[in-house]
Amino acid sequence: MNTPAKLTGFVAAVAAVFGIALLVGATVGPVEEQTEDPTASAHDAGHGNGTVTGSAAETPAVEEIPGGLMTYRNGYALALAETDLESGEGRNLTFAINGPGGAPVTDFDVTHDKELHLIAVRRDFTGFQHVHPVLDENTGIWSVDVDLTPGTWRVFTDFTPTGGESLTLGTDLAVAGEFVPAAPQADNRTATVDDYEVTLDGDLSSGSDAMLTLTVSKDGRPLTDLQPYLGAYGHLVALRGGDLAYLHVHPDGTPGDGTTRPGPEVVFHTSVPSAGTYHLYLDFQHDGVVRTAAFTLTAGGTGEVQPGSGAHGDHSHSGR
């Protein structure tokens, strides 16, 4: 165990690193929570001392803004130790969630079996990864290994600070190397992963709730023995085309409640804030292995279609 002197020195070094990281806001991409000056970003607000300033009382309500678009919200900031990494497998990603006082937060509520969920995806919606970092409770520093290909990635952290509300913060990560964009993804309702086939039923429409039913089969046989993953028989993430807004999707039932069956159907409920393209990723577990099935859907409705809502609409942004 570290001596107090060594621990103090380590914390000071960590503080120095994170003082120059994304505490002052992402350089590109996310919409920042605004301070008293509606034209000023969180970067401007904290530029003078390397920390984000402002409080909930000083900022306008932003409940209508989907999660993941901001690096800073409600006094909490996502700070990457490094905003660029080399491509390759098992690259170590290190970060902190800094609280209203500026120090790394160490107390989190458990949500879906974990204190913090991290989503990494390249801005062309490829390379999706849902992982669970490890927290150093002495320093408040999280770390996790991710697989990265060249391009601009979006990193999301989904968490609930103890005593606070659930938050999803996002920021960009640059990965060096020759970027080869993936082809735009057409709408699809069937995904094949290894020997598994997953089909999606249901439609998205802005301004209304949607029920999405995902049915899992293996070798043509509907599965009735899915295994719980993160407190459910499936975990679904939805990202909006263009800006990669992160939408919360809620599963029906709980394993072991006496009514929720372990497949083949897994039901989710969500709503979308606008018409446009949405990318959905289902994590499900069978035979002890978690697999991911990806889908693309176009939402109709009365909401405005987001500019560049296709898979490559955000390339001018350099590139979740």
mmCIF file of C-alpha atoms in Angstrom, residues 76-79 95-99 103-106 108 116 140 142 157 159 169:
data_model
loop_
_atom_site.group_PDB
_atom_site.id
_atom_site.type_symbol
_atom_site.label_atom_id
_atom_site.label_comp_id
_atom_site.label_asym_id
_atom_site.label_seq_id
_atom_site.Cartn_x
_atom_site.Cartn_y
_atom_site.Cartn_z
ATOM 1 C CA TYR A 76 -19.706 17.308 -13.820
ATOM 2 C CA ALA A 77 -17.005 17.058 -16.472
ATOM 3 C CA LEU A 78 -15.534 14.176 -18.461
ATOM 4 C CA ALA A 79 -11.748 14.628 -18.612
ATOM 5 C CA PHE A 95 -10.082 9.515 -17.614
ATOM 6 C CA ALA A 96 -11.790 11.117 -14.626
ATOM 7 C CA ILE A 97 -15.274 12.380 -13.881
ATOM 8 C CA ASN A 98 -14.649 15.701 -12.144
ATOM 9 C CA GLY A 99 -17.343 17.019 -9.833
ATOM 10 C CA ALA A 103 -11.937 17.133 -7.945
ATOM 11 C CA PRO A 104 -12.390 13.616 -9.388
ATOM 12 C CA VAL A 105 -15.562 11.908 -8.169
ATOM 13 C CA THR A 106 -15.096 8.555 -6.427
ATOM 14 C CA PHE A 108 -21.099 6.350 -7.908
ATOM 15 C CA LEU A 116 -20.014 3.417 -14.975
ATOM 16 C CA GLY A 140 -10.818 8.901 -8.927
ATOM 17 C CA TRP A 142 -10.795 5.270 -14.409
ATOM 18 C CA THR A 157 -19.614 7.783 -20.068
ATOM 19 C CA PHE A 159 -23.095 7.078 -14.782
ATOM 20 C CA LEU A 169 -21.154 12.846 -20.985
#
